[in-house]
Coordinates of C-alpha atoms in Angstrom, one line a residue:
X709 CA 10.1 53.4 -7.4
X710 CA 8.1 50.9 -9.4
X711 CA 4.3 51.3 -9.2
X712 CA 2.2 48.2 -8.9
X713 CA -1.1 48.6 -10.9
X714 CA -4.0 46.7 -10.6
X715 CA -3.6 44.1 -13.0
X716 CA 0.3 43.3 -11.1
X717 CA -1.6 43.0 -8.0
X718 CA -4.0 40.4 -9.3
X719 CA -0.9 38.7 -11.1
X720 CA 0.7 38.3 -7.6
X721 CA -2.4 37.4 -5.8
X722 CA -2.3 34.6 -8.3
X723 CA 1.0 33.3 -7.4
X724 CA -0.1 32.7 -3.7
X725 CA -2.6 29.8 -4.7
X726 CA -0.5 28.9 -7.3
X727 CA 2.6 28.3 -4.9
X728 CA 0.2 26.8 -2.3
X729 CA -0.7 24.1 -4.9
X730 CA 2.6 23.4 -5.5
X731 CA 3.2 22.8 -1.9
X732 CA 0.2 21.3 -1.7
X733 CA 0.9 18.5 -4.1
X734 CA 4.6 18.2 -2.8
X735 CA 3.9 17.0 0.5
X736 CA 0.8 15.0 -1.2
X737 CA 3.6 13.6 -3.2
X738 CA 5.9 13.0 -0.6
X739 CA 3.5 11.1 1.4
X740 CA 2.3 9.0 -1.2
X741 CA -1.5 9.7 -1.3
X742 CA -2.4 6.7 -3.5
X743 CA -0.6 4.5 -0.9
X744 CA -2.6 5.9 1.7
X745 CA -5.6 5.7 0.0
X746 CA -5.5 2.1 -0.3
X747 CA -4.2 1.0 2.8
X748 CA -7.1 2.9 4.4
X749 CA -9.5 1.2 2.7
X750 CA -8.2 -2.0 3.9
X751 CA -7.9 -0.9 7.5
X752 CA -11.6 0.3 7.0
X753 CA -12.5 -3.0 6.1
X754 CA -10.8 -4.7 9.5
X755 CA -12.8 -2.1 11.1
X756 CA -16.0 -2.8 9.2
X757 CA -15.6 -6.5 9.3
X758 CA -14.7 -6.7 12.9
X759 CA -18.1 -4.2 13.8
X760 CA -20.1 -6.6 11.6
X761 CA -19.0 -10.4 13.6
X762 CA -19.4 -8.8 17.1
X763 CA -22.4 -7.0 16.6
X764 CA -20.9 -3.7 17.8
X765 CA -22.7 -0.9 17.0
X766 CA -21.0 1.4 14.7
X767 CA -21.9 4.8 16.4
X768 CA -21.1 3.4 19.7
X769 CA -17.5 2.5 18.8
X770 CA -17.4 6.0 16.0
X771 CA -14.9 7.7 18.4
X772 CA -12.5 4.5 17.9
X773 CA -13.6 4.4 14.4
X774 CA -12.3 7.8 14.0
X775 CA -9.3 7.5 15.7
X776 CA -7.6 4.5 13.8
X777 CA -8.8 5.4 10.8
X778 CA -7.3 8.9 11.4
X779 CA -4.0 7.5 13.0
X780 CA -3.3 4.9 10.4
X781 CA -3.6 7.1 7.5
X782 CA -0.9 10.0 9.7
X783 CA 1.3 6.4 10.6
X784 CA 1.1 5.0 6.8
X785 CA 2.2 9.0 5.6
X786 CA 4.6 9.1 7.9
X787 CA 6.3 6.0 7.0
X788 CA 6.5 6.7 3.2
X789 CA 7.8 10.3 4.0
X790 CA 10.4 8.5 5.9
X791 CA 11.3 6.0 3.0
X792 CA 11.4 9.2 0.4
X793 CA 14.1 10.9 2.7
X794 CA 16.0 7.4 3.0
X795 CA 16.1 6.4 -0.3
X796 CA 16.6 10.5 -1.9
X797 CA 19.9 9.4 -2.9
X798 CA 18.8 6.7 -5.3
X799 CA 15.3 8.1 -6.1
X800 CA 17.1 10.7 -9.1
X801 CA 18.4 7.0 -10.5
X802 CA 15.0 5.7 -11.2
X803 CA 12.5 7.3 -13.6
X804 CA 10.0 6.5 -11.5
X805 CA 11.1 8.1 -8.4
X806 CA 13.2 11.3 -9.9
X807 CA 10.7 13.7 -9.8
X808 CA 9.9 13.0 -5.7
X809 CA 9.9 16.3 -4.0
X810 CA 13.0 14.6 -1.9
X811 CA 14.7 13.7 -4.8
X812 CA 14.6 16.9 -6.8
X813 CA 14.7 19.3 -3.4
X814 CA 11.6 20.6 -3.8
X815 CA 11.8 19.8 -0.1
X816 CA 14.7 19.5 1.8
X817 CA 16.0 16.3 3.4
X818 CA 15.7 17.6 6.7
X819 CA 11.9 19.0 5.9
X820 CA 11.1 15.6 5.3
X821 CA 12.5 13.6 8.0
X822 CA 10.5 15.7 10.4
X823 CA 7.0 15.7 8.8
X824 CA 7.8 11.8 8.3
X825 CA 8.7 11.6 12.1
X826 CA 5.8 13.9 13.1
X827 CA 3.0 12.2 10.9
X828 CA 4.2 9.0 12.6
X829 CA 4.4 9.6 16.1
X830 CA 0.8 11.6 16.0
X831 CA -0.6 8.8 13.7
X832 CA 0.6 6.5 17.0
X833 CA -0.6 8.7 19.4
X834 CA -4.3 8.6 17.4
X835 CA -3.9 5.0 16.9
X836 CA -3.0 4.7 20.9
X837 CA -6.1 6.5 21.4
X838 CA -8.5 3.6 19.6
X839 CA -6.7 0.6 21.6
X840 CA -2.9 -0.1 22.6
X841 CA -2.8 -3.1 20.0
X842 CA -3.9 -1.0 17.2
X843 CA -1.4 1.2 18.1
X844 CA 1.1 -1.9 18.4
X845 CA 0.5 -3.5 14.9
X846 CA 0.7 0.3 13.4
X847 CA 4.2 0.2 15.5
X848 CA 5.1 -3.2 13.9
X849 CA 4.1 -1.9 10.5
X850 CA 6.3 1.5 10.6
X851 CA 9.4 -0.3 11.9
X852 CA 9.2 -3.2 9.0
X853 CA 8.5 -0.8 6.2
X854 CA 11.0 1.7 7.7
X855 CA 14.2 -0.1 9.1
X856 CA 13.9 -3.6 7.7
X857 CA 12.6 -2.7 4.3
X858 CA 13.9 0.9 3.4
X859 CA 16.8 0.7 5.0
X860 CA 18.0 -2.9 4.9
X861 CA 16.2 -5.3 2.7
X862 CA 15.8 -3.1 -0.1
X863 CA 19.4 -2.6 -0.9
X864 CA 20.4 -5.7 0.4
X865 CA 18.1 -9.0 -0.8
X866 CA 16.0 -9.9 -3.3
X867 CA 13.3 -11.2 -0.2
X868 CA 13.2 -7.2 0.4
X869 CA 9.2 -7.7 -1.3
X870 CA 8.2 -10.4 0.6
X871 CA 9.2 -9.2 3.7
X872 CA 8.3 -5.7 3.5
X873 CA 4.8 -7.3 2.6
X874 CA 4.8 -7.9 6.6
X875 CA 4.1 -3.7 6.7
X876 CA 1.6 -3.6 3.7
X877 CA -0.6 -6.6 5.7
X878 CA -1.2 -5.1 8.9
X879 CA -3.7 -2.1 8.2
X880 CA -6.8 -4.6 8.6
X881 CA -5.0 -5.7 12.1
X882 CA -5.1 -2.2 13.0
X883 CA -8.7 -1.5 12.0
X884 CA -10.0 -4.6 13.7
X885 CA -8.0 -4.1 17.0
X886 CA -9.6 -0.8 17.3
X887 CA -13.0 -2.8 17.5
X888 CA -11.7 -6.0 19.3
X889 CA -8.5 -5.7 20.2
X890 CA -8.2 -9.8 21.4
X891 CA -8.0 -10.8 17.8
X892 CA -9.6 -14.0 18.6
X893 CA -11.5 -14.3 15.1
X894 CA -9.7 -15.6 12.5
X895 CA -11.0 -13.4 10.0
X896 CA -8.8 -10.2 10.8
X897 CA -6.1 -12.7 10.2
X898 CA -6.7 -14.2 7.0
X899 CA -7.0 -10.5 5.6
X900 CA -3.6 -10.1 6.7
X901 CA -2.6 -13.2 4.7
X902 CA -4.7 -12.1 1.8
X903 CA -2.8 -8.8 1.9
X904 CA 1.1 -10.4 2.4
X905 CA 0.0 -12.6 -0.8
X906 CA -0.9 -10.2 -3.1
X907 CA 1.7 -7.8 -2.6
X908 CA 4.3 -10.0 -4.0
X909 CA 2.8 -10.5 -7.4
X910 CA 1.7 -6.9 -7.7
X911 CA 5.2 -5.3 -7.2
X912 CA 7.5 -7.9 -8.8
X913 CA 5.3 -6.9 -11.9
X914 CA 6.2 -3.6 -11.3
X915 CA 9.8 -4.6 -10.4
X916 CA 9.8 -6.4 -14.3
X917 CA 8.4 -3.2 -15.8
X918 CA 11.3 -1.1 -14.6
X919 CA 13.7 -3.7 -14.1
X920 CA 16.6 -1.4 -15.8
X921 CA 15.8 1.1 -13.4
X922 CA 16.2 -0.9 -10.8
X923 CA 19.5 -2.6 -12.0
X924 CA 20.8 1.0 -12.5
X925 CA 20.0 2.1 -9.0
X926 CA 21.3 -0.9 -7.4
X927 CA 18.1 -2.5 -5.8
X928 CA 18.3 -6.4 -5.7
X929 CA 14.8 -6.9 -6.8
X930 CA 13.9 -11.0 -8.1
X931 CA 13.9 -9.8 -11.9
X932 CA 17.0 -8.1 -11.5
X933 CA 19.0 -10.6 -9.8
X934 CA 17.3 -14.4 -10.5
X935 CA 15.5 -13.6 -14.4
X936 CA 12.2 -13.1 -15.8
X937 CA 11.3 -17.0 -15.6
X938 CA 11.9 -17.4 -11.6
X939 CA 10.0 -14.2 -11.4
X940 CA 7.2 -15.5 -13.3
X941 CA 7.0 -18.6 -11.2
X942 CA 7.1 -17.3 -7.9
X943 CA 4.2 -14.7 -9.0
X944 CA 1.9 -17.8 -10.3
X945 CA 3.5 -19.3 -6.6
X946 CA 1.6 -16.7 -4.6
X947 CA -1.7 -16.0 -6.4
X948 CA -2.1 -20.0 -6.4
X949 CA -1.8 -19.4 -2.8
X950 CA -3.8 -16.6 -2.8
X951 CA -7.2 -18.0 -4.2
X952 CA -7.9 -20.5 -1.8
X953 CA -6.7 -18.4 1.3
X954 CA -8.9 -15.4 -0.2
X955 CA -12.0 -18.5 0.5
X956 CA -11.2 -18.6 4.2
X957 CA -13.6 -15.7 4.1
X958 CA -16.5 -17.5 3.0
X959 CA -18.8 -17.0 5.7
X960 CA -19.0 -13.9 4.3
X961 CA -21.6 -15.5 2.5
X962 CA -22.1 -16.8 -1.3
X963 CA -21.7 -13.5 -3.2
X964 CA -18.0 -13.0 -2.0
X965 CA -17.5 -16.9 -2.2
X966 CA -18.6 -16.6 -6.1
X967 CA -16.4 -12.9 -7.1
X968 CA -13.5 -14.0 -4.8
X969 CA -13.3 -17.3 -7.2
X970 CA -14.0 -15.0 -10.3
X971 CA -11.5 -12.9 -9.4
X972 CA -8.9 -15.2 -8.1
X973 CA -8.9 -17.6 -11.0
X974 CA -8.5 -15.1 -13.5
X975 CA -5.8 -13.3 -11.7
X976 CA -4.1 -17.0 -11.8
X977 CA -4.7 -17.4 -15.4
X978 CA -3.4 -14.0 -16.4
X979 CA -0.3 -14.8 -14.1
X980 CA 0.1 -18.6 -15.6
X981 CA -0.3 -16.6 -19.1
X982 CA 3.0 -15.0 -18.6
X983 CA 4.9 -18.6 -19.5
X984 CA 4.2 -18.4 -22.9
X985 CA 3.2 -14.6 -23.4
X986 CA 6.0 -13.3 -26.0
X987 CA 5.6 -10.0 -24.9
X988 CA 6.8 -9.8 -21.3
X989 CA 6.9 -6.3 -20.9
X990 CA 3.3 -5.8 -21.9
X991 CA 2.3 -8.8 -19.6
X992 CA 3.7 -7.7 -16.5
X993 CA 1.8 -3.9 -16.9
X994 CA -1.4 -6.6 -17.2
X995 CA -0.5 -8.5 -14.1
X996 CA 0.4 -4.8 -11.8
X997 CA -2.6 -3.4 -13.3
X998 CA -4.9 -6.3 -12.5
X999 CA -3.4 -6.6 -8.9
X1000 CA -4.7 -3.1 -8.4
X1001 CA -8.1 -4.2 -9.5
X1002 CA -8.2 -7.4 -7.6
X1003 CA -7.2 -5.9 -4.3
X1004 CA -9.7 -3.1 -4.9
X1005 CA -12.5 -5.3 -5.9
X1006 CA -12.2 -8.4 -2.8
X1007 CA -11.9 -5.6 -0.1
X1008 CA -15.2 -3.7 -1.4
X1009 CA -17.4 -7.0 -2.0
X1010 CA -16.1 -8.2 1.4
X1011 CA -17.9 -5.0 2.7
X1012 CA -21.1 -5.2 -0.2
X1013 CA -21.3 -9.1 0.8
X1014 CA -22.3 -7.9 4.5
X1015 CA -25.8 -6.0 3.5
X1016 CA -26.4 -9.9 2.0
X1017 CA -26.2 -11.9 5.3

């Protein structure tokens, strides 16, 4: 009989937080937190934005508030849990992904198709319960990221980016439907097209930084299939793009006018850089980590620039 003194018992009281960490950051893992960080933000914005041009009143509409804000962040979880358990046979191929919960079987396969189908469906519900077209464009979103991007696109074509950027765009959709769900403004809209825009720069950066990876695991990303140079072109194509659509927002008012040009023109210089940089490598970890920054900055001042109208 073995006889379990007091310092064993504290040893395996310690285990239980320690294992419920673990878990913990599994399933954080698994629904790729960062991702749903972000995209909340931007569906916050919609929200905010739409509450600001209609003169809504924020604690009248709070219940909605809550509800898409809640729903998109259960949808956006879902849909990454979902890509995890489709792409857990590549993921060990790709330094970047091999240490996903899915890919190592930390959790099963089967573990995570069902919290990616339950996170979804209850993000829907939630989303359903702030206005049927919130819930529609979170619908539109889950199906592009899911079925054309995961499992088509991705393994398929080197437009997998572009058109997966469809699912990345739609979160300031969703937050404005849940306000005013006609969409007559414009300006949920052009967010959406500020979103779509930025998305390819940012991950074909990230698709030159681990462009071996890629070529390993089989994904037809631009770098891997059509070179560094077309790469490098069709970035400088977008964020060219970008800058003046990012100024359909200018009745926002002079501040975001002024940082949307500071921040768009340098993004295009960094990205017009890349012709001549010698180090590519090092370029492209410039260009993703800028993209983070830019996309972080706009949707913030597009907020701040309200308390200035």
């Amino acid at each position: 009989m073995k006889i379990i003194g007091p310092n064993d018992q504290a040893m395996e009281a310690g285990n239980v937080p320690s294992a419920w960490s673990r878990l913990v950051r599994d399933v954080l893992t698994t629904v790729k937190i960062g991702i749903v960080n972000s995209n909340l933000m931007t569906a916050f914005t919609g929200v905010w934005l739409a509450l600001y041009m209609t003169q809504e009143d924020f604690w009248t509409d709070a219940v909605s508030v809550l509800f898409v804000l809640i729903g998109t962040a259960l949808v956006i979880a879902g849909g990454c849990s979902l890509n995890n358990f489709i792409d857990r046979d590549i993921d060990p191929l790709m330094e970047r992904t091999h240490e996903r919960p899915s890919a190592t079987g930390k959790l099963r396969g089967k573990t995570v198709l069902i919290m990616g189908l339950t996170l979804s469906v209850t993000g829907l519900l939630a989303l359903l319960a702030a206005s049927v077209t919130a819930a529609a464009f979170g619908l539109l979103g889950l199906l592009v990221y899911v079925l054309v991007y995961t499992m088509w696109l991705k393994r398929s074509h080197s437009m997998n980016t572009v058109i997966g950027s469809v699912a990345g765009a739609v979160p300031p959709l969703i937050g404005w439907a849940a306000i005013d769900p006609s969409l007559n403004s414009p300006i949920p809209w052009v967010l959406f097209l500020i979103l779509f825009l930025w998305q390819p720069p940012h991950f074909l950066a990230l698709a030159m930084k681990r462009v071996e990876e890629y070529r390993r695991a089989g994904i037809p990303m631009l770098p891997v299939v059509a070179g560094f140079e077309i790469t490098k072109r069709q970035m400088i194509f977008y964020v060219s793009v970008l800058v003046p659509v990012s100024l359909l927002l200018y009745s926002l008012g002079l501040v975001y006018v002024i940082c949307a040009l500071a921040l768009g023109f340098t993004w295009l210089g960094i990205a017009i850089y890349g012709l001549v940089a010698k180090d590519t490598m090092k370029w492209a970890k410039m260009m993703f980590v800028f993209s983070l920054n830019y996309m972080t900055l706009l949707f913030i001042i597009m907020i701040v620039s309200t308390f200035f109208n």
